[in-house]
Backbone as JSON, one array per atom type, in Angstrom:
{
  "sequence": "RHHPAMPHRDVPHFMNDLGKKNTIAARALEFTILTAARTSETLKATWSEIDFENKVWTVPAVRMKMRVEHEVPLTEPVLAILTKLHENRVSDFIFPGARPHKPLSDMSMLMTLRRMGHGEYTVHGFRSSFRDYAGDETDVAREVAEAALAHRVGNAIEAAYRRSNAMEKRRGLMVIWADYCVGVHSNEVA",
  "N": [[16.93, 9.67, -5.33], [17.48, 6.23, -4.96], [15.41, 4.15, -3.02], [16.34, 1.92, -0.45], [15.26, -1.34, -0.85], [13.45, -4.24, 0.21], [14.0, -7.53, -0.96], [11.81, -9.0, -3.04], [11.14, -11.76, -2.75], [11.62, -12.12, 0.03], [9.62, -10.78, 1.31], [7.09, -12.26, 2.09], [7.84, -13.7, 4.3], [8.76, -11.8, 6.13], [6.28, -10.31, 6.28], [4.79, -12.19, 7.82], [6.19, -12.24, 10.28], [5.68, -9.46, 10.87], [3.1, -9.4, 11.28], [2.74, -10.6, 13.77], [3.26, -8.7, 15.43], [2.03, -6.32, 17.77], [1.05, -3.56, 17.29], [0.05, -0.19, 16.47], [1.58, 0.94, 14.51], [2.87, -1.34, 13.28], [0.44, -2.36, 11.97], [-0.05, -0.24, 10.31], [2.24, -0.39, 8.57], [1.83, -2.8, 7.54], [-0.49, -2.31, 6.03], [0.39, -0.34, 4.23], [2.44, -1.8, 2.73], [0.81, -3.76, 1.63], [-1.08, -2.26, -0.07], [0.79, -0.86, -1.59], [1.34, 1.84, -1.1], [2.46, 5.18, -0.54], [4.31, 6.49, 2.31], [3.16, 8.82, 3.38], [0.77, 8.92, 2.4], [-0.54, 6.95, 3.57], [-0.32, 7.37, 6.39], [-1.72, 9.91, 6.71], [-4.16, 8.81, 6.08], [-7.76, 8.85, 6.26], [-10.84, 7.78, 7.79], [-13.01, 8.57, 6.38], [-12.29, 8.18, 3.58], [-12.37, 5.51, 3.11], [-14.22, 2.95, 1.31], [-15.87, 0.66, 2.14], [-17.97, -0.91, 1.23], [-17.61, -0.9, -1.62], [-14.97, -1.67, -1.69], [-12.72, 0.06, -1.78], [-10.1, 2.39, -1.54], [-10.01, 5.93, -1.5], [-7.68, 8.19, -2.3], [-7.21, 11.48, -1.66], [-6.49, 13.93, -4.18], [-4.86, 16.06, -3.17], [-3.08, 14.86, -1.43], [-1.5, 13.32, -3.04], [1.41, 12.55, -4.96], [1.46, 13.2, -7.65], [-0.67, 14.75, -7.6], [-3.32, 14.0, -8.37], [-6.31, 12.5, -7.79], [-6.3, 9.23, -6.38], [-7.49, 5.82, -6.64], [-7.56, 3.07, -4.7], [-7.73, -0.35, -4.92], [-9.0, -2.49, -2.55], [-7.98, -5.34, -0.89], [-8.7, -8.55, 0.54], [-6.97, -9.24, 3.05], [-6.36, -6.39, 3.62], [-8.74, -5.26, 4.06], [-9.44, -6.78, 6.37], [-7.52, -5.73, 8.14], [-8.39, -3.06, 8.29], [-11.05, -3.32, 9.03], [-10.84, -4.29, 11.76], [-9.44, -2.29, 12.93], [-11.32, -0.28, 12.6], [-13.43, -1.02, 14.27], [-12.37, -0.19, 16.8], [-11.73, 2.38, 16.53], [-10.38, 5.74, 17.39], [-10.07, 7.97, 16.25], [-10.27, 10.24, 13.58], [-8.31, 9.62, 11.69], [-7.0, 6.8, 10.26], [-4.73, 5.58, 11.23], [-3.96, 6.49, 13.96], [-1.99, 8.89, 15.91], [-0.04, 9.41, 18.97], [-0.64, 11.71, 19.9], [-3.75, 13.63, 20.35], [-5.99, 13.73, 17.71], [-4.03, 13.6, 15.74], [-2.14, 12.14, 13.12], [-0.31, 9.03, 13.07], [3.21, 9.04, 13.74], [5.65, 9.98, 11.28], [7.99, 8.46, 11.41], [7.3, 6.22, 12.51], [6.71, 3.68, 11.09], [9.22, 3.08, 9.92], [10.83, 2.97, 12.37], [9.8, 0.6, 13.17], [10.53, -1.34, 11.16], [13.26, -1.13, 11.78], [13.44, -2.12, 14.46], [12.75, -4.6, 14.05], [14.89, -5.74, 12.89], [15.52, -4.92, 10.3], [16.61, -2.68, 9.34], [18.12, -1.78, 7.12], [16.55, -1.42, 5.06], [13.75, 0.72, 3.58], [10.8, 2.18, 4.17], [9.46, 3.12, 2.11], [10.81, 1.64, 0.13], [9.33, -0.68, -0.3], [7.44, -0.31, -2.19], [9.1, -0.57, -4.38], [9.73, -3.36, -4.06], [7.19, -4.38, -4.42], [6.83, -3.54, -7.2], [8.86, -4.99, -8.41], [8.03, -7.43, -7.91], [5.65, -7.59, -9.41], [6.67, -7.23, -12.02], [8.64, -9.3, -12.23], [7.33, -11.65, -11.58], [4.83, -11.96, -12.44], [2.27, -11.74, -15.21], [1.21, -9.39, -15.64], [0.45, -6.42, -17.33], [2.75, -3.73, -17.94], [1.79, -1.14, -17.56], [-0.53, -1.44, -15.91], [0.88, -2.32, -13.54], [2.38, 0.15, -12.92], [0.25, 1.85, -12.86], [-0.83, 1.11, -10.58], [0.84, 1.98, -8.65], [0.45, 4.69, -8.77], [1.69, 6.01, -10.68], [2.52, 8.05, -13.54], [1.88, 7.13, -16.74], [3.06, 6.83, -19.93], [3.17, 9.33, -22.51], [2.18, 12.8, -22.8], [0.2, 13.07, -24.69], [-0.79, 10.32, -24.99], [-1.79, 9.99, -22.45], [-3.92, 11.79, -22.49], [-5.66, 10.43, -24.09], [-6.13, 7.98, -22.77], [-8.11, 7.51, -20.54], [-9.22, 5.74, -18.55], [-8.97, 4.11, -15.39], [-8.12, 1.54, -15.13], [-9.19, -0.15, -13.08], [-10.17, -2.7, -12.43], [-8.32, -4.48, -13.36], [-6.14, -3.62, -11.93], [-7.08, -4.3, -9.42], [-7.07, -7.08, -9.6], [-4.24, -7.5, -9.76], [-3.48, -6.51, -7.23], [-4.69, -8.22, -5.64], [-3.29, -10.69, -6.16], [-0.79, -9.81, -5.11], [-1.28, -9.32, -2.56], [-2.06, -12.07, -1.82], [0.35, -13.44, -2.3], [2.0, -11.96, -0.47], [0.82, -12.87, 2.12], [1.33, -15.57, 2.02], [-0.25, -17.14, 0.2], [0.53, -18.46, -2.69], [0.14, -17.48, -5.81], [0.37, -16.61, -9.19], [-1.54, -15.9, -10.97], [-3.62, -13.46, -12.52], [-6.85, -12.41, -11.51]],
  "CA": [[17.83, 8.49, -4.93], [16.8, 4.87, -5.01], [15.19, 3.79, -1.66], [16.69, 0.33, -0.22], [14.1, -2.24, -1.01], [13.54, -5.59, 0.48], [13.85, -8.32, -2.18], [10.29, -9.42, -3.04], [11.19, -13.11, -2.2], [11.65, -11.99, 1.41], [8.43, -9.98, 1.84], [6.17, -12.99, 2.79], [8.44, -14.07, 5.66], [8.66, -10.39, 6.83], [5.04, -10.05, 6.67], [4.4, -13.09, 8.7], [6.8, -11.66, 11.4], [5.22, -8.25, 11.23], [1.67, -9.8, 11.84], [3.02, -10.87, 15.1], [3.51, -7.28, 16.44], [0.59, -5.68, 18.02], [1.14, -2.0, 17.39], [-0.52, 0.52, 15.31], [2.67, 1.08, 13.45], [2.82, -2.57, 12.47], [-0.64, -2.34, 11.15], [0.25, 0.85, 9.11], [3.34, -0.88, 7.78], [1.08, -3.99, 6.75], [-1.33, -1.51, 5.22], [1.36, 0.41, 3.23], [3.0, -2.77, 1.81], [-0.29, -4.43, 0.86], [-1.62, -1.42, -0.8], [1.9, -0.39, -2.28], [1.08, 3.19, -0.87], [3.52, 6.03, 0.11], [4.15, 6.58, 3.6], [2.35, 9.95, 3.75], [-0.68, 8.41, 1.99], [-0.96, 5.9, 4.65], [-0.36, 8.01, 7.78], [-2.82, 10.77, 6.64], [-5.56, 8.33, 5.55], [-8.77, 8.92, 7.06], [-12.16, 6.79, 7.63], [-14.03, 8.94, 5.22], [-11.6, 7.82, 2.35], [-12.58, 4.13, 2.84], [-15.54, 2.59, 0.87], [-16.0, -0.67, 2.54], [-18.9, -1.69, 0.18], [-16.98, -1.23, -2.95], [-13.63, -2.06, -1.45], [-11.83, 1.09, -2.52], [-9.52, 3.63, -0.71], [-9.77, 6.93, -2.45], [-6.63, 9.09, -1.77], [-7.32, 12.68, -2.28], [-5.36, 14.56, -5.05], [-3.95, 16.95, -2.48], [-2.08, 13.97, -0.73], [-0.8, 12.52, -4.03], [2.65, 13.25, -5.58], [1.05, 13.7, -8.98], [-1.97, 15.81, -7.58], [-4.26, 13.37, -9.06], [-6.88, 11.41, -7.03], [-5.94, 7.75, -6.73], [-8.26, 4.98, -6.19], [-6.73, 1.91, -4.43], [-8.52, -1.36, -4.71], [-8.81, -3.13, -1.21], [-8.0, -6.77, -0.77], [-9.29, -9.07, 1.96], [-6.12, -8.74, 4.08], [-6.33, -4.96, 3.87], [-10.05, -5.1, 4.73], [-9.4, -7.36, 7.75], [-6.84, -4.73, 9.02], [-9.3, -1.88, 8.38], [-12.14, -3.57, 9.95], [-10.38, -4.31, 13.14], [-9.14, -0.89, 13.45], [-12.57, 0.6, 12.6], [-14.05, -1.5, 15.45], [-11.76, 0.42, 17.82], [-11.41, 3.55, 16.25], [-10.45, 6.65, 18.38], [-9.79, 9.2, 15.52], [-10.71, 10.25, 12.15], [-7.21, 9.07, 11.16], [-7.02, 5.37, 10.55], [-3.52, 5.19, 11.98], [-3.91, 7.6, 14.9], [-0.72, 8.97, 16.76], [0.01, 9.33, 20.39], [-1.21, 13.04, 20.25], [-5.05, 13.65, 19.99], [-6.28, 14.2, 16.49], [-2.85, 13.7, 14.95], [-1.8, 11.02, 12.61], [0.88, 8.34, 13.42], [4.48, 9.72, 13.31], [6.2, 9.53, 10.01], [9.08, 7.69, 11.72], [6.82, 5.03, 13.2], [6.84, 2.46, 10.5], [10.62, 3.03, 9.84], [11.33, 2.27, 13.58], [9.37, -0.86, 13.4], [11.39, -1.91, 10.34], [14.44, -1.11, 12.53], [13.32, -3.04, 15.66], [12.59, -6.06, 13.49], [16.19, -6.17, 12.18], [15.57, -4.71, 8.79], [16.96, -1.32, 9.2], [18.83, -1.59, 5.85], [15.56, -0.99, 4.06], [13.01, 1.86, 3.86], [9.12, 1.88, 3.91], [9.07, 3.53, 0.51], [11.22, 0.5, -0.71], [8.4, -1.94, -0.48], [7.01, -0.01, -3.39], [9.91, -1.18, -5.37], [9.42, -4.77, -3.81], [6.0, -4.67, -4.99], [6.96, -3.47, -8.58], [9.79, -6.08, -8.87], [7.18, -8.87, -8.04], [4.75, -7.66, -10.43], [7.49, -7.31, -13.18], [9.2, -10.49, -12.37], [6.59, -12.97, -11.05], [3.33, -12.03, -12.96], [2.17, -11.28, -16.57], [0.49, -8.23, -15.39], [1.0, -5.42, -18.12], [3.63, -2.7, -17.25], [0.88, 0.12, -17.29], [-1.23, -1.77, -14.81], [1.63, -2.08, -12.34], [2.52, 1.56, -12.76], [-1.01, 2.67, -12.32], [-1.06, 0.69, -9.08], [1.75, 2.77, -7.96], [-0.02, 6.06, -9.14], [2.67, 6.75, -11.71], [2.03, 8.49, -14.94], [2.33, 6.04, -17.75], [3.1, 7.31, -21.25], [3.37, 10.85, -22.71], [0.92, 13.61, -22.54], [-0.85, 12.65, -25.72], [-1.19, 8.97, -24.57], [-2.48, 10.23, -21.18], [-5.07, 12.49, -22.91], [-6.6, 9.37, -24.64], [-6.25, 7.02, -21.73], [-8.95, 8.26, -19.28], [-9.65, 4.82, -17.51], [-7.98, 3.86, -14.43], [-7.89, 0.15, -15.11], [-9.48, -0.61, -11.74], [-10.37, -4.21, -12.23], [-6.96, -5.22, -13.67], [-5.2, -3.33, -10.76], [-7.7, -5.06, -8.26], [-6.55, -8.55, -9.7], [-2.75, -7.45, -9.32], [-3.31, -6.25, -5.82], [-5.13, -9.61, -5.03], [-2.2, -11.69, -6.2], [0.29, -9.39, -4.38], [-1.65, -9.75, -1.12], [-1.9, -13.43, -1.44], [1.73, -13.59, -2.21], [2.45, -11.45, 0.89], [0.45, -13.56, 3.23], [1.56, -16.83, 1.8], [-0.95, -17.78, -0.84], [1.32, -18.13, -3.91], [-0.59, -17.65, -7.04], [0.6, -15.54, -10.13], [-2.65, -15.69, -12.0], [-4.41, -12.4, -12.15], [-8.19, -12.88, -11.57]],
  "C": [[16.96, 7.28, -4.8], [16.68, 4.55, -3.35], [15.58, 2.1, -1.36], [15.32, -0.32, -0.05], [14.43, -3.76, -0.52], [13.19, -6.56, -0.7], [12.43, -9.0, -2.05], [10.18, -10.83, -2.45], [11.11, -13.13, -0.7], [10.39, -11.37, 2.09], [7.46, -10.91, 2.49], [6.57, -13.47, 4.18], [8.39, -12.9, 6.58], [7.33, -10.12, 7.19], [4.51, -10.98, 7.76], [5.03, -12.61, 10.05], [6.0, -10.32, 11.88], [3.7, -8.5, 11.67], [1.59, -10.16, 13.14], [3.12, -9.63, 16.14], [2.16, -6.7, 16.47], [0.8, -4.28, 18.31], [0.45, -1.36, 16.21], [0.43, 0.88, 14.21], [2.88, -0.14, 12.66], [1.57, -2.67, 11.61], [-0.58, -1.35, 9.85], [1.17, 0.23, 8.26], [2.7, -2.02, 6.78], [0.4, -3.2, 5.63], [-0.56, -1.1, 4.08], [1.86, -0.59, 2.21], [1.83, -3.51, 1.07], [-1.1, -3.52, -0.18], [-0.57, -0.57, -1.81], [1.75, 1.28, -2.22], [2.47, 3.82, -0.37], [3.21, 6.21, 1.59], [3.23, 7.62, 4.0], [0.94, 9.66, 3.41], [-1.25, 7.73, 3.04], [-1.1, 6.65, 5.98], [-1.62, 9.01, 7.76], [-4.18, 10.26, 6.25], [-6.65, 8.45, 6.52], [-10.12, 8.05, 6.86], [-12.85, 7.17, 6.39], [-13.38, 8.61, 3.73], [-11.89, 6.38, 2.04], [-14.01, 3.81, 2.44], [-15.48, 1.18, 1.15], [-16.91, -1.52, 1.65], [-18.3, -1.99, -1.13], [-15.48, -1.51, -2.82], [-12.63, -1.25, -2.13], [-11.4, 2.05, -1.49], [-9.25, 4.65, -1.74], [-8.91, 8.01, -1.76], [-6.91, 10.4, -2.42], [-6.19, 13.2, -3.24], [-4.47, 15.39, -4.15], [-2.88, 16.13, -1.61], [-1.28, 13.13, -1.76], [0.29, 13.24, -4.6], [2.31, 13.83, -6.85], [-0.22, 14.83, -8.91], [-2.99, 15.23, -8.37], [-5.04, 12.38, -8.13], [-6.5, 10.08, -7.38], [-6.82, 6.96, -5.98], [-7.42, 3.6, -5.97], [-7.66, 0.78, -4.18], [-8.05, -2.09, -3.37], [-8.99, -4.57, -1.28], [-8.43, -7.1, 0.46], [-8.33, -8.96, 3.16], [-6.13, -7.38, 4.52], [-7.68, -4.77, 4.53], [-10.21, -5.69, 6.14], [-8.67, -6.28, 8.74], [-7.72, -3.66, 9.33], [-10.39, -2.13, 9.36], [-12.06, -3.69, 11.35], [-9.98, -2.98, 13.73], [-10.28, 0.11, 13.54], [-13.35, 0.24, 13.81], [-13.69, -0.56, 16.68], [-11.31, 1.76, 17.64], [-11.5, 4.83, 17.33], [-10.13, 8.21, 17.63], [-10.41, 9.2, 14.16], [-9.49, 9.68, 11.25], [-7.28, 7.68, 11.32], [-5.95, 4.87, 11.25], [-3.22, 6.29, 12.9], [-2.59, 7.64, 15.6], [-1.03, 9.12, 18.2], [-0.83, 10.79, 20.72], [-2.72, 13.03, 19.8], [-5.32, 14.42, 18.55], [-5.21, 14.44, 15.65], [-2.61, 12.19, 14.48], [-0.48, 10.42, 13.34], [2.25, 9.13, 13.02], [4.91, 9.13, 12.02], [7.39, 8.54, 10.12], [8.57, 6.34, 12.25], [7.16, 3.67, 12.54], [8.38, 2.21, 10.06], [11.22, 2.37, 11.11], [10.87, 0.89, 13.66], [10.14, -1.69, 12.47], [12.84, -2.25, 11.16], [14.46, -2.18, 13.75], [13.12, -4.36, 15.14], [13.86, -6.59, 12.89], [16.4, -5.86, 10.72], [15.76, -3.17, 8.57], [17.81, -0.76, 7.82], [17.87, -1.18, 4.81], [14.58, 0.1, 4.41], [11.51, 1.35, 3.54], [9.0, 2.17, 2.59], [9.81, 2.41, -0.32], [10.35, -0.45, -0.91], [7.58, -1.51, -1.7], [7.77, -0.46, -4.53], [9.89, -2.66, -5.25], [8.31, -5.31, -4.56], [6.07, -4.74, -6.62], [7.92, -4.44, -9.11], [8.81, -7.31, -9.0], [6.25, -8.7, -9.06], [5.46, -7.77, -11.81], [8.08, -8.69, -13.52], [8.56, -11.79, -12.33], [5.32, -13.01, -11.67], [3.58, -11.64, -14.44], [1.42, -10.12, -16.68], [1.27, -7.08, -16.45], [1.72, -4.29, -17.32], [2.58, -1.58, -16.87], [0.09, -0.17, -16.08], [-0.39, -1.74, -13.47], [2.05, -0.75, -12.06], [1.36, 2.28, -12.33], [-1.27, 2.31, -10.94], [-0.28, 1.62, -8.15], [1.37, 4.32, -7.94], [0.97, 6.72, -9.84], [2.05, 7.07, -12.9], [2.62, 7.54, -15.88], [2.16, 6.81, -19.14], [3.29, 8.71, -21.23], [2.04, 11.48, -22.48], [-0.29, 13.26, -23.59], [-1.44, 11.23, -25.4], [-2.34, 9.13, -23.34], [-3.99, 10.96, -21.56], [-6.17, 11.55, -23.48], [-6.9, 8.31, -23.72], [-6.77, 7.66, -20.45], [-9.37, 7.15, -18.21], [-8.5, 4.59, -16.61], [-7.49, 2.22, -14.29], [-8.01, -0.55, -13.6], [-9.45, -2.05, -11.67], [-8.98, -4.83, -12.41], [-6.08, -4.81, -12.44], [-5.83, -4.17, -9.59], [-7.16, -6.59, -8.35], [-5.01, -8.52, -9.42], [-2.64, -7.21, -7.81], [-3.62, -7.53, -5.05], [-3.95, -10.74, -5.01], [-1.13, -11.16, -5.27], [0.0, -9.57, -2.89], [-1.66, -11.02, -0.88], [-0.5, -13.91, -1.53], [2.4, -13.08, -0.86], [2.15, -12.3, 2.18], [0.59, -15.09, 2.91], [0.83, -17.66, 0.76], [-0.23, -17.61, -2.12], [0.55, -18.57, -5.11], [-0.25, -16.48, -7.84], [-0.45, -15.19, -11.04], [-3.43, -14.4, -11.59], [-5.8, -12.91, -12.52], [-8.85, -12.12, -12.69]]
}
């Protein structure tokens, strides 16, 4: 089924309001939106997956839908979230739950959406918001946008020959998405 998605034009205003919330669930939702991640990828993320020096989050294959390791380029707004959380970490999980050594509840981000008056949308729907933005507002190649979402692109033969992950092109896309989300409107890929 299609997950209800916030129109991408509304995301910057929503992110501004979300930034005013002082909860771990709000930070997890910001992180999820800015990285175009799936809920489970965010909630089970651990500090060992974050490479601050190279600005990359490596999601292990076991947590990916396609069962292939996925590298996510980290933008400055995401690194700001992570840096603040890292200073006050209490768990191996980036977004710890109320119970010791457990991640944040899988309903926490959805409840944040509902409490903010946006219960008609889903957390997963922000991946669609991201994809619509990339397709409608940028000149980014379809393959790059799909790779940012960790989607398989092309058929088996094409995949056999395409072994690169387009990291730098994806990094450029994630930078313009983050800039858009936080109110810096530029559609030029770096």
